[in-house]
Coordinates of C-alpha atoms in Angstrom, one line a residue:
X1 CA 203.1 169.0 278.6
X2 CA 202.4 172.8 278.7
X3 CA 201.7 172.9 274.9
X4 CA 199.4 169.9 275.2
X5 CA 197.6 171.5 278.1
X6 CA 197.1 174.7 276.1
X7 CA 195.9 172.8 273.1
X8 CA 193.3 170.9 275.2
X9 CA 192.3 174.1 276.9
X10 CA 191.8 175.7 273.4
X11 CA 189.5 172.8 272.3
X12 CA 187.5 173.2 275.4
X13 CA 187.0 176.9 274.9
X14 CA 186.1 176.3 271.3
X15 CA 183.4 173.7 272.2
X16 CA 181.9 176.1 274.8
X17 CA 182.0 179.0 272.3
X18 CA 180.2 176.9 269.7
X19 CA 177.5 175.9 272.2
X20 CA 177.0 179.6 273.2
X21 CA 176.9 180.7 269.5
X22 CA 174.1 178.2 268.8
X23 CA 172.1 178.4 272.0
X24 CA 173.1 181.4 274.1
X25 CA 171.5 184.8 274.4
X26 CA 172.9 187.8 272.4
X27 CA 175.5 188.7 275.0
X28 CA 176.8 185.2 275.2
X29 CA 176.9 185.0 271.4
X30 CA 179.1 188.1 271.3
X31 CA 181.5 186.6 273.8
X32 CA 181.5 183.4 271.8
X33 CA 182.3 185.2 268.5
X34 CA 185.2 187.0 270.1
X35 CA 186.7 183.6 271.2
X36 CA 186.1 182.1 267.7
X37 CA 188.0 185.1 266.1
X38 CA 190.9 184.5 268.5
X39 CA 191.0 180.7 267.9
X40 CA 190.5 180.9 264.1
X41 CA 193.7 182.9 263.8
X42 CA 195.8 180.0 265.1
X43 CA 195.7 177.4 262.2
X44 CA 193.8 176.2 259.2
X45 CA 193.0 172.8 260.8
X46 CA 191.1 174.6 263.6
X47 CA 189.3 176.8 261.1
X48 CA 188.1 173.7 259.2
X49 CA 187.0 172.0 262.4
X50 CA 185.0 175.1 263.4
X51 CA 183.1 174.9 260.1
X52 CA 182.4 171.2 260.7
X53 CA 180.9 172.2 264.1
X54 CA 178.5 174.4 262.2
X55 CA 179.6 177.9 263.2
X56 CA 179.3 179.5 259.8
X57 CA 175.4 179.6 259.4
X58 CA 174.8 181.4 262.7
X59 CA 177.7 183.8 262.0
X60 CA 176.2 184.6 258.5
X61 CA 172.8 185.2 260.2
X62 CA 174.4 187.8 262.5
X63 CA 175.6 189.8 259.5
X64 CA 172.1 191.1 258.7
X65 CA 170.4 194.1 260.4
X66 CA 171.0 197.8 260.8
X67 CA 170.4 199.0 264.4
X68 CA 173.3 200.0 266.6
X69 CA 173.3 196.8 268.7
X70 CA 173.1 194.7 265.6
X71 CA 175.9 196.6 263.9
X72 CA 178.3 195.7 266.8
X73 CA 177.5 192.0 266.4
X74 CA 177.6 192.4 262.6
X75 CA 181.2 193.6 262.8
X76 CA 182.2 190.7 265.0
X77 CA 180.6 188.2 262.7
X78 CA 182.3 189.7 259.6
X79 CA 185.7 189.5 261.4
X80 CA 185.0 185.9 262.4
X81 CA 184.0 184.9 258.9
X82 CA 187.0 186.6 257.4
X83 CA 189.3 184.5 259.6
X84 CA 187.4 181.3 258.8
X85 CA 187.6 182.0 255.1
X86 CA 191.4 182.3 255.2
X87 CA 192.9 179.5 253.2
X88 CA 189.8 177.3 253.0
X89 CA 187.8 176.9 249.8
X90 CA 185.2 174.8 251.7
X91 CA 184.6 177.5 254.3
X92 CA 184.1 180.2 251.6
X93 CA 181.6 177.9 249.8
X94 CA 179.7 177.3 253.0
X95 CA 179.4 181.0 253.5
X96 CA 177.9 181.5 250.1
X97 CA 175.6 178.6 250.6
X98 CA 174.5 180.1 254.0
X99 CA 173.4 183.3 252.1
X100 CA 176.2 185.7 253.0
X101 CA 175.8 187.6 249.7
X102 CA 172.1 188.4 250.5
X103 CA 173.2 189.8 253.9
X104 CA 175.5 192.4 252.4
X105 CA 174.3 196.0 253.3
X106 CA 172.2 197.7 250.6
X107 CA 173.6 201.1 251.6
X108 CA 177.3 201.3 252.2
X109 CA 177.3 205.0 253.1
X110 CA 175.8 204.1 256.5
X111 CA 178.9 202.0 257.4
X112 CA 181.9 203.6 259.1
X113 CA 185.3 203.3 257.6
X114 CA 186.5 200.3 259.6
X115 CA 183.3 198.3 259.0
X116 CA 183.5 199.1 255.3
X117 CA 187.1 197.8 255.2
X118 CA 186.2 194.6 257.0
X119 CA 183.3 193.9 254.6
X120 CA 185.7 194.5 251.7
X121 CA 188.2 192.1 253.1
X122 CA 185.6 189.3 253.5
X123 CA 184.2 189.8 250.0
X124 CA 187.7 189.8 248.5
X125 CA 188.3 186.4 250.1
X126 CA 185.0 185.1 248.9
X127 CA 185.6 186.4 245.4
X128 CA 188.4 183.9 244.9
X129 CA 185.6 181.4 244.4
X130 CA 185.0 183.0 241.0
X131 CA 188.1 181.2 239.6
X132 CA 186.8 177.8 240.7
X133 CA 184.0 175.4 239.6
X134 CA 181.8 176.7 242.4
X135 CA 178.6 178.2 241.0
X136 CA 178.3 181.7 242.5
X137 CA 176.2 184.7 241.4
X138 CA 178.7 187.6 241.3
X139 CA 176.2 190.4 240.5
X140 CA 175.5 191.1 244.2
X141 CA 179.2 191.3 244.9
X142 CA 179.8 193.6 242.0
X143 CA 177.0 196.1 243.0
X144 CA 178.3 196.0 246.7
X145 CA 181.9 196.8 245.9
X146 CA 181.0 199.4 243.2
X147 CA 178.9 201.2 245.8
X148 CA 181.9 201.3 248.1
X149 CA 184.2 202.5 245.3
X150 CA 181.8 205.3 244.4
X151 CA 181.6 206.5 248.0
X152 CA 183.7 209.5 248.8
X153 CA 184.1 208.2 252.3
X154 CA 186.0 205.1 251.3
X155 CA 189.8 205.0 252.1
X156 CA 192.5 204.2 249.6
X157 CA 193.0 200.9 251.3
X158 CA 189.4 200.0 251.0
X159 CA 189.3 201.0 247.4
X160 CA 192.3 198.8 246.7
X161 CA 190.6 195.9 248.4
X162 CA 187.5 196.3 246.4
X163 CA 189.4 196.6 243.1
X164 CA 191.1 193.3 244.0
X165 CA 187.6 191.8 244.2
X166 CA 186.6 193.2 240.8
X167 CA 189.8 191.9 239.3
X168 CA 189.1 188.3 240.6
X169 CA 185.6 188.4 239.2
X170 CA 186.7 189.9 235.8
X171 CA 189.1 187.1 235.3
X172 CA 186.1 184.9 234.4
X173 CA 184.7 185.7 231.0
X174 CA 181.1 184.8 232.1
X175 CA 181.1 187.8 234.5
X176 CA 181.8 190.4 231.8
X177 CA 178.1 191.1 231.2
X178 CA 177.5 191.9 234.8
X179 CA 180.6 194.1 234.9
X180 CA 179.9 195.9 231.7
X181 CA 176.2 196.8 232.2
X182 CA 176.0 198.4 235.7
X183 CA 178.4 201.3 235.4
X184 CA 181.4 199.4 236.6
X185 CA 183.5 200.5 233.6
X186 CA 182.8 204.1 234.3
X187 CA 183.9 203.6 237.9
X188 CA 187.1 201.8 236.9
X189 CA 188.0 204.5 234.3
X190 CA 187.5 207.2 237.0
X191 CA 189.6 205.4 239.5
X192 CA 192.3 204.6 236.9
X193 CA 193.1 208.3 237.0
X194 CA 194.0 208.2 240.7
X195 CA 197.6 207.2 240.9
X196 CA 197.2 205.4 244.3
X197 CA 194.8 202.8 242.8
X198 CA 195.3 203.2 239.1
X199 CA 197.2 199.9 238.5
X200 CA 194.5 197.7 240.0
X201 CA 191.7 199.5 238.1
X202 CA 193.7 199.2 234.8
X203 CA 194.3 195.5 235.4
X204 CA 190.6 194.9 235.7
X205 CA 189.9 197.0 232.6
X206 CA 192.6 194.9 230.8
X207 CA 190.6 191.8 231.6
X208 CA 187.3 193.4 230.4
X209 CA 188.6 194.9 227.1
X210 CA 189.2 191.4 225.6
X211 CA 185.4 190.6 226.0
X212 CA 182.8 191.8 223.6
X213 CA 180.6 193.6 226.1
X214 CA 183.6 195.1 228.1
X215 CA 185.1 196.4 224.9
X216 CA 181.8 197.9 223.8
X217 CA 181.4 199.7 227.2
X218 CA 184.8 201.2 226.9
X219 CA 184.3 202.3 223.3
X220 CA 181.1 204.1 224.3
X221 CA 182.5 205.8 227.3
X222 CA 183.0 209.6 227.0
X223 CA 186.1 209.3 229.1
X224 CA 187.9 207.4 226.3
X225 CA 190.5 207.7 225.1
X226 CA 191.5 210.9 226.9
X227 CA 191.8 209.3 230.4
X228 CA 194.1 206.5 229.2
X229 CA 196.2 209.0 227.1
X230 CA 196.8 211.0 230.3
X231 CA 198.0 207.9 232.1
X232 CA 200.4 207.1 229.3
X233 CA 202.4 210.2 230.3
X234 CA 203.0 208.9 233.9
X235 CA 206.7 208.0 233.5
X236 CA 207.0 207.3 237.2
X237 CA 204.4 204.5 237.0
X238 CA 205.6 202.3 234.1
X239 CA 203.1 199.5 234.9
X240 CA 200.2 201.9 234.5
X241 CA 201.8 203.1 231.2
X242 CA 202.0 199.5 229.9
X243 CA 198.4 198.7 230.9
X244 CA 196.9 201.9 229.4
X245 CA 198.7 201.3 226.0
X246 CA 197.6 197.7 226.1
X247 CA 194.0 198.6 226.5
X248 CA 194.2 201.2 223.7
X249 CA 195.9 198.6 221.4
X250 CA 192.9 196.2 221.9
X251 CA 190.4 199.0 221.2
X252 CA 192.3 200.2 218.1
X253 CA 192.8 196.7 216.7
X254 CA 190.7 196.2 213.6
X255 CA 188.6 199.3 214.4
X256 CA 189.2 202.3 212.1
X257 CA 186.5 204.2 214.1
X258 CA 188.5 203.9 217.3
X259 CA 191.8 204.8 215.6
X260 CA 190.2 207.9 214.1
X261 CA 188.8 208.8 217.5
X262 CA 192.2 208.4 219.1
X263 CA 193.9 210.3 216.3
X264 CA 191.6 213.3 216.7
X265 CA 192.3 213.2 220.5
X266 CA 196.0 213.7 219.7
X267 CA 197.3 210.3 220.6
X268 CA 200.2 210.2 218.1
X269 CA 202.5 212.7 220.0
X270 CA 201.7 210.9 223.2
X271 CA 202.7 207.6 221.6
X272 CA 205.9 209.1 220.4
X273 CA 206.7 210.2 223.9
X274 CA 206.1 206.7 225.3
X275 CA 208.1 205.2 222.4
X276 CA 211.1 207.3 223.5
X277 CA 210.7 207.6 227.2
X278 CA 208.5 204.7 228.4
X279 CA 209.4 201.3 229.8
X280 CA 210.6 198.5 227.4
X281 CA 207.1 196.9 227.2
X282 CA 205.3 200.3 226.9
X283 CA 207.7 201.2 224.0
X284 CA 207.0 198.1 222.1
X285 CA 203.2 198.6 222.4
X286 CA 203.4 202.3 221.5
X287 CA 205.5 201.5 218.4
X288 CA 202.9 198.9 217.4
X289 CA 200.1 201.4 217.6
X290 CA 202.2 204.0 215.8
X291 CA 202.8 201.5 213.0
X292 CA 199.0 201.0 212.7
X293 CA 198.4 204.8 212.4
X294 CA 201.2 205.1 209.8
X295 CA 199.8 202.2 207.7
X296 CA 196.3 203.7 207.8
X297 CA 197.5 207.1 206.8
X298 CA 199.5 205.7 203.9
X299 CA 196.5 203.7 202.7
X300 CA 194.3 206.8 202.8
X301 CA 196.8 208.9 200.9
X302 CA 197.2 206.5 198.1
X303 CA 199.8 206.9 195.3
X304 CA 198.4 210.2 194.0
X305 CA 196.8 211.8 197.1
X306 CA 199.8 213.7 198.3
X307 CA 200.4 217.4 197.9
X308 CA 200.4 218.5 194.3
X309 CA 203.0 220.8 192.8
X310 CA 203.2 222.4 189.4
X311 CA 204.6 220.2 186.7
X312 CA 208.2 220.9 185.8
X313 CA 209.5 220.4 182.3
X314 CA 211.2 217.1 182.0
X315 CA 214.9 217.4 181.5
X316 CA 216.4 214.1 180.2
X317 CA 220.0 215.4 180.9
X318 CA 221.7 213.9 184.0
X319 CA 221.8 216.1 187.1
X320 CA 225.1 217.5 188.0
X321 CA 226.8 216.2 191.2
X322 CA 226.4 219.6 192.8
X323 CA 222.6 219.5 192.2
X324 CA 222.3 216.0 193.7
X325 CA 224.2 217.1 196.8
X326 CA 221.9 220.1 197.2
X327 CA 218.8 217.9 197.0
X328 CA 220.2 215.5 199.6
X329 CA 220.9 218.4 201.9
X330 CA 217.4 219.7 201.4
X331 CA 215.8 216.3 202.2
X332 CA 218.0 216.1 205.4
X333 CA 216.9 219.5 206.4
X334 CA 213.2 218.6 206.0
X335 CA 213.6 215.4 208.1
X336 CA 215.5 217.3 210.8
X337 CA 212.8 219.9 211.0
X338 CA 210.1 217.3 211.3
X339 CA 212.0 215.4 214.1
X340 CA 212.7 218.6 215.9
X341 CA 209.0 219.5 215.9
X342 CA 208.1 216.1 217.3
X343 CA 210.7 216.4 220.0
X344 CA 209.4 219.9 221.0
X345 CA 206.0 218.4 221.5
X346 CA 207.4 215.5 223.6
X347 CA 209.6 217.8 225.7
X348 CA 206.7 220.2 226.3
X349 CA 204.5 217.3 227.6
X350 CA 207.3 215.9 229.7
X351 CA 208.5 219.2 231.3
X352 CA 205.2 220.9 231.6
X353 CA 205.8 223.3 228.7
X354 CA 209.4 224.0 229.7
X355 CA 212.3 224.9 227.3
X356 CA 213.1 222.2 224.9
X357 CA 216.3 223.7 223.4
X358 CA 218.4 221.2 225.2
X359 CA 217.2 218.6 222.7
X360 CA 218.4 220.5 219.7
X361 CA 221.8 219.0 219.5
X362 CA 220.2 215.5 219.7
X363 CA 217.9 216.3 216.8
X364 CA 220.5 217.8 214.6
X365 CA 222.6 214.7 215.0
X366 CA 219.7 212.2 214.4
X367 CA 218.8 210.7 211.1
X368 CA 215.4 209.8 209.7
X369 CA 216.0 206.2 210.5
X370 CA 215.6 206.9 214.2
X371 CA 212.0 207.8 213.7
X372 CA 209.5 205.2 215.0
X373 CA 206.7 206.7 212.9

């Protein structure tokens, strides 16, 4: 009986709140929104019923404005809409149809940290519509979240929320043009170098790099490939390693210009490091890239483009066993020296330039077959 009574009481409060929201003065509307927030948290059925009662359009209308009194109501409305959007495709669609995207603030720097985070949470929820058949213009969402990401006042939590929004939007190929033409790629590359948010930024870049315009934007960025090469050295963040190598693989595939750019930037030693010390997936991707560089180098050298030496008189007599043994030893020495040099480079990068003598025994006992490239 007690539960039934509480339920009936809740419905009565809801009906009164909806009436105040539609017809009350501003003070009554604020009280009504607070009640709606509280009731919307309880269950999905109630959230859907609220939408049927028509609470979404007046809440969306409250989101607009910039004076202090309006900002207080604005925050309440955003909180209520976020609760109503939770778990309901229909409610999200109703918000877009009511014009929520046109109500987003033009200048996010004027928002305090909490308000910025609350807007980010609402837009993250609405961005899930991008993966549905619902027709939504994502350009306004993109410009809004990028402005938050570019703000020095945004917290790590807010940046992560905004990056989640961009990831949802980037999962739809039709949105690649909007993402690639308004500086979003530059913002994502910059944030990918921040370890706290790097994985989310790289995941979005991974979606974009497989599109024509997204790939072009990355190819033309002055931050490439250096920013991703730096991330490849983050052994403590294997997922970031894997994503950065993946993006470079896509850029390098069937593009000699990009491979040459990467080679000049010094990518081969970094790839060797990942091939030896990275995660299993990062190792496979690094070895694939190394194979491409090896094949390209061999094709450029050709059969007669190697270092030339003076011609020796041809001696048709068979070599003595001693001479054969000495030649084998010489070849092994050359291979060991090459491997040792590569290991010194890798160790220097991994240990910040520290002593690499501890690898000498490993190199001496290795054979040329252990070289990935």
